[in-house]
Coordinates of C-alpha atoms and ligand atoms in Angstrom, one line a residue:
M41 CA 317.6 171.1 107.9
D42 CA 318.5 175.0 108.0
K43 CA 320.3 175.6 111.0
N44 CA 319.3 179.6 110.2
C45 CA 316.0 178.4 111.4
H46 CA 316.3 180.2 115.2
P47 CA 318.3 183.4 115.0
N48 CA 319.6 182.8 117.8
L49 CA 320.7 178.9 117.5
T50 CA 324.0 178.4 118.3
I51 CA 325.4 174.6 117.2
L52 CA 328.7 173.7 119.1
D53 CA 330.9 171.3 116.7
H54 CA 333.9 171.1 119.3
P55 CA 335.9 168.3 118.6
L56 CA 335.7 167.1 122.3
I57 CA 331.7 167.7 122.3
Q58 CA 331.5 165.6 118.8
D59 CA 333.9 163.3 120.3
K60 CA 331.9 162.4 123.8
M61 CA 328.6 163.1 121.8
R62 CA 329.1 159.7 120.1
R63 CA 329.8 157.6 123.0
L64 CA 326.4 159.2 124.5
R65 CA 324.5 158.4 121.3
D66 CA 325.9 154.5 121.6
Q67 CA 323.0 152.2 122.9
G68 CA 326.4 150.4 125.2
T69 CA 327.6 152.9 127.3
P70 CA 326.5 152.0 131.0
P71 CA 324.6 154.6 132.8
T72 CA 328.1 155.6 135.0
D73 CA 329.8 156.5 131.5
F74 CA 326.2 158.3 130.7
R75 CA 326.0 160.8 133.4
R76 CA 329.7 161.5 133.9
L77 CA 329.4 162.7 130.2
I78 CA 326.4 164.2 129.9
S79 CA 328.0 166.5 133.0
Q80 CA 331.2 167.2 130.3
V81 CA 329.4 168.5 127.5
A82 CA 326.9 170.5 129.7
G83 CA 330.7 172.1 131.1
L84 CA 332.0 172.5 127.5
M85 CA 328.9 174.0 126.0
T86 CA 328.8 176.5 129.3
F87 CA 332.3 177.3 127.9
Q88 CA 330.9 178.9 124.9
A89 CA 326.8 179.8 126.1
S90 CA 328.9 181.8 128.4
R91 CA 331.3 184.2 126.1
D92 CA 330.0 187.1 126.4
L93 CA 328.7 187.3 130.1
A94 CA 329.1 191.4 130.9
I95 CA 331.9 191.3 133.8
E96 CA 333.3 194.5 135.5
E97 CA 336.4 195.9 137.2
T98 CA 337.6 195.6 140.4
R99 CA 340.6 195.3 142.6
V100 CA 342.9 192.4 144.4
S101 CA 345.7 192.5 146.0
T102 CA 348.1 189.7 144.5
P103 CA 350.8 188.6 147.1
M104 CA 353.1 191.3 145.4
E105 CA 350.1 193.8 144.4
E106 CA 347.4 195.4 144.0
T107 CA 346.2 195.1 140.6
S108 CA 342.8 195.6 138.4
A109 CA 340.7 192.1 137.9
A110 CA 337.4 191.2 136.2
R111 CA 333.9 190.1 138.3
L112 CA 331.0 189.1 136.5
A113 CA 328.6 192.0 136.5
A114 CA 325.7 190.3 137.1
P115 CA 324.6 186.6 139.5
V116 CA 323.9 183.3 137.1
T117 CA 321.1 181.3 137.2
L118 CA 321.3 178.0 136.6
V119 CA 318.1 176.5 136.2
P120 CA 317.7 172.4 135.0
I121 CA 314.3 170.7 133.7
L122 CA 313.3 167.8 135.8
R123 CA 314.7 165.1 135.8
A124 CA 317.1 164.7 132.8
G125 CA 318.6 168.5 133.3
L126 CA 320.1 167.5 136.6
G127 CA 322.3 165.4 134.9
M128 CA 323.7 168.8 133.2
V129 CA 324.3 170.5 136.7
E130 CA 326.9 169.0 138.3
G131 CA 329.2 170.0 135.2
I132 CA 328.5 173.3 135.0
V133 CA 328.5 174.6 138.6
S134 CA 331.8 172.9 138.5
L135 CA 332.8 176.0 136.1
V136 CA 330.4 178.9 137.8
S137 CA 330.7 178.3 141.2
E138 CA 328.9 181.3 142.5
A139 CA 326.0 180.1 140.5
N140 CA 322.4 179.8 142.3
V141 CA 320.5 177.0 141.3
G142 CA 316.2 176.9 140.5
H143 CA 314.6 174.1 139.5
I144 CA 311.4 173.8 136.9
G145 CA 309.8 170.1 136.9
L146 CA 308.1 169.1 133.8
Y147 CA 307.7 165.9 132.6
R148 CA 305.6 164.9 129.1
D149 CA 302.3 163.3 128.9
E150 CA 303.2 160.2 126.6
E151 CA 299.8 159.9 125.1
T152 CA 299.7 163.9 124.0
L153 CA 303.3 164.9 124.5
K154 CA 302.4 167.9 126.4
P155 CA 304.6 169.1 129.0
V156 CA 302.9 168.7 132.4
A157 CA 304.1 170.3 135.2
Y158 CA 304.8 169.5 138.9
Y159 CA 307.4 171.7 140.8
C160 CA 308.7 175.4 140.1
K161 CA 312.1 176.5 142.7
L162 CA 313.4 179.6 141.7
P163 CA 316.2 182.5 143.8
P164 CA 315.2 185.3 144.2
M165 CA 317.4 186.9 142.1
V166 CA 317.1 185.4 139.4
A167 CA 315.7 188.0 137.3
E168 CA 319.2 189.7 138.0
G169 CA 321.3 188.3 136.2
P170 CA 321.4 185.3 132.8
V171 CA 319.9 182.7 133.9
F172 CA 321.2 178.9 132.0
L173 CA 318.0 176.3 131.4
V174 CA 319.0 173.8 130.7
D175 CA 317.6 169.6 129.7
P176 CA 319.6 167.1 127.3
M177 CA 316.7 167.0 124.6
L178 CA 315.1 169.5 123.0
A179 CA 312.6 167.5 121.1
T180 CA 309.1 169.0 120.2
G181 CA 309.8 172.1 122.1
G182 CA 307.1 172.2 124.4
S183 CA 309.1 171.7 128.1
A184 CA 311.7 173.9 126.5
I185 CA 308.5 176.6 125.7
E186 CA 306.7 176.1 129.2
A187 CA 309.9 176.5 131.5
T188 CA 310.9 179.8 129.5
E189 CA 307.8 181.0 129.6
V190 CA 307.8 180.5 134.0
L191 CA 310.9 182.2 133.4
K192 CA 309.8 185.1 131.5
S193 CA 306.9 185.3 134.3
H194 CA 309.0 185.8 137.0
G195 CA 310.7 188.2 135.0
C196 CA 313.9 186.8 133.1
R197 CA 315.1 188.7 130.2
D198 CA 318.6 186.8 129.2
I199 CA 317.5 183.5 128.5
R200 CA 320.4 181.0 127.2
L201 CA 318.3 177.1 126.6
I202 CA 321.7 174.5 126.2
C203 CA 320.8 171.2 124.9
L204 CA 322.9 168.0 124.2
V205 CA 320.3 167.0 121.4
A206 CA 317.5 169.0 119.5
A207 CA 314.9 168.3 116.7
P208 CA 314.3 170.8 114.1
E209 CA 310.7 170.9 115.4
G210 CA 311.6 172.1 118.6
V211 CA 313.9 174.4 117.3
E212 CA 311.0 176.0 115.0
A213 CA 309.0 175.7 117.6
M214 CA 311.0 177.9 120.0
A215 CA 311.9 180.5 117.2
E216 CA 307.8 180.4 117.1
S217 CA 307.3 181.3 120.6
H218 CA 310.8 182.4 122.2
S219 CA 312.8 183.9 119.3
D220 CA 314.6 186.0 122.0
V221 CA 316.5 183.0 123.5
Q222 CA 319.6 181.9 123.0
I223 CA 320.4 178.3 122.2
F224 CA 322.9 176.1 122.2
V225 CA 322.9 173.0 120.8
A226 CA 325.5 169.9 120.4
A227 CA 323.8 168.1 117.6
L228 CA 320.4 168.9 115.3
D229 CA 319.6 166.0 115.0
R230 CA 316.8 164.4 111.7
Q231 CA 313.6 164.9 113.2
L232 CA 311.4 163.1 116.1
N233 CA 309.7 159.6 115.4
E234 CA 305.9 158.6 115.7
N235 CA 306.5 158.3 119.2
G236 CA 308.0 162.1 119.5
Y237 CA 311.9 161.0 119.9
I238 CA 315.2 162.4 118.2
V239 CA 316.1 160.4 115.9
P240 CA 319.1 159.5 115.3
G241 CA 319.1 161.0 119.3
L242 CA 320.1 158.9 122.3
G243 CA 317.0 157.3 123.4
D244 CA 315.6 158.6 127.2
A245 CA 317.8 160.7 128.4
G246 CA 316.4 160.9 131.8
D247 CA 315.9 156.9 131.9
R248 CA 319.6 156.3 130.8
I249 CA 320.6 159.0 133.7
F250 CA 318.6 157.2 136.1
G251 CA 318.8 153.9 135.3
T252 CA 315.3 153.8 135.1
K253 CA 314.0 151.5 131.9
Ligands
PRP450 C1 312.4 164.3 128.3 C2 313.1 165.7 128.0 C3 312.7 167.1 127.9 C4 311.9 166.7 126.8 C5 311.8 167.3 126.5 O1 311.8 164.6 129.9 O2 314.2 165.5 129.7 O3 312.4 167.4 129.5 O4 311.9 165.1 127.6 O5 310.6 166.9 124.9 P1 310.0 167.7 124.1 O6 310.5 168.9 124.1 O7 308.6 167.3 123.4 O8 309.1 168.7 125.6 P2 310.8 163.7 130.2 O9 309.2 164.4 129.4 O10 311.1 162.5 130.0 O11 311.0 163.5 131.7 P3 312.1 163.2 132.4 O12 312.6 164.3 132.8 O13 311.8 163.5 134.2 O14 312.7 161.8 131.8
URA451 N1 313.1 163.0 125.3 C1 314.0 162.5 125.4 O1 314.8 161.8 126.9 N2 314.2 161.6 124.4 C2 314.0 162.1 123.0 O2 314.9 161.7 122.1 C3 312.6 162.8 123.4 C4 312.5 163.6 124.8

């Protein structure tokens, strides 16, 4: 697939990310390791996805003298899509400790593959700065599209979607609905299978994080 199918798609092929992705894909990786790796990859991806965040000059007093210093210019909001997005939160807030965290609850109907919304709680300042929308999997794109619509309806304009594994179908669907959203993925896989799962993928991310299967 053409990696230019979305105008704002970035594939993060850093060696450390790719090595951890191999372990995440391995069906023999136990839930404890799977959770730790998801969190670590999310942190590494955020490092790149936050590369162009606006900063402003301020002053700080070191033990020696006062000097100029930078700080983030706008509040950052992290929004995991429940459930599996929760696995990415710790790795990101360990880097952006002042981030506020909102939650959007969606699950995929197993028959229709359409997202079903069941929860939404966003911080009051969500529209005042960049939003990192996170979910390990971008399959049909239905969940990410719905979550993006929720964020836009709250006034958000700078939305950055971070997914570990994406299917071409999901990236193309995002391009049709939300070409303005920056998308960061660690892997762009071959396709969806007949059940709407990404292949080769890593299986059901939520079940592997929470040990529910
Ligand atoms: C998974 C995944 C995404 C969604 C992706 O969640 O975490 O949210 O599917 O599929 P889509 O791109 O086709 O919408 P799931 O619905 O399995 O819920 P869970 O996180 O509660 O396990
Ligand atoms: N959700 C997952 O967790 N994995 C897939 O491959 C597709 C949707």
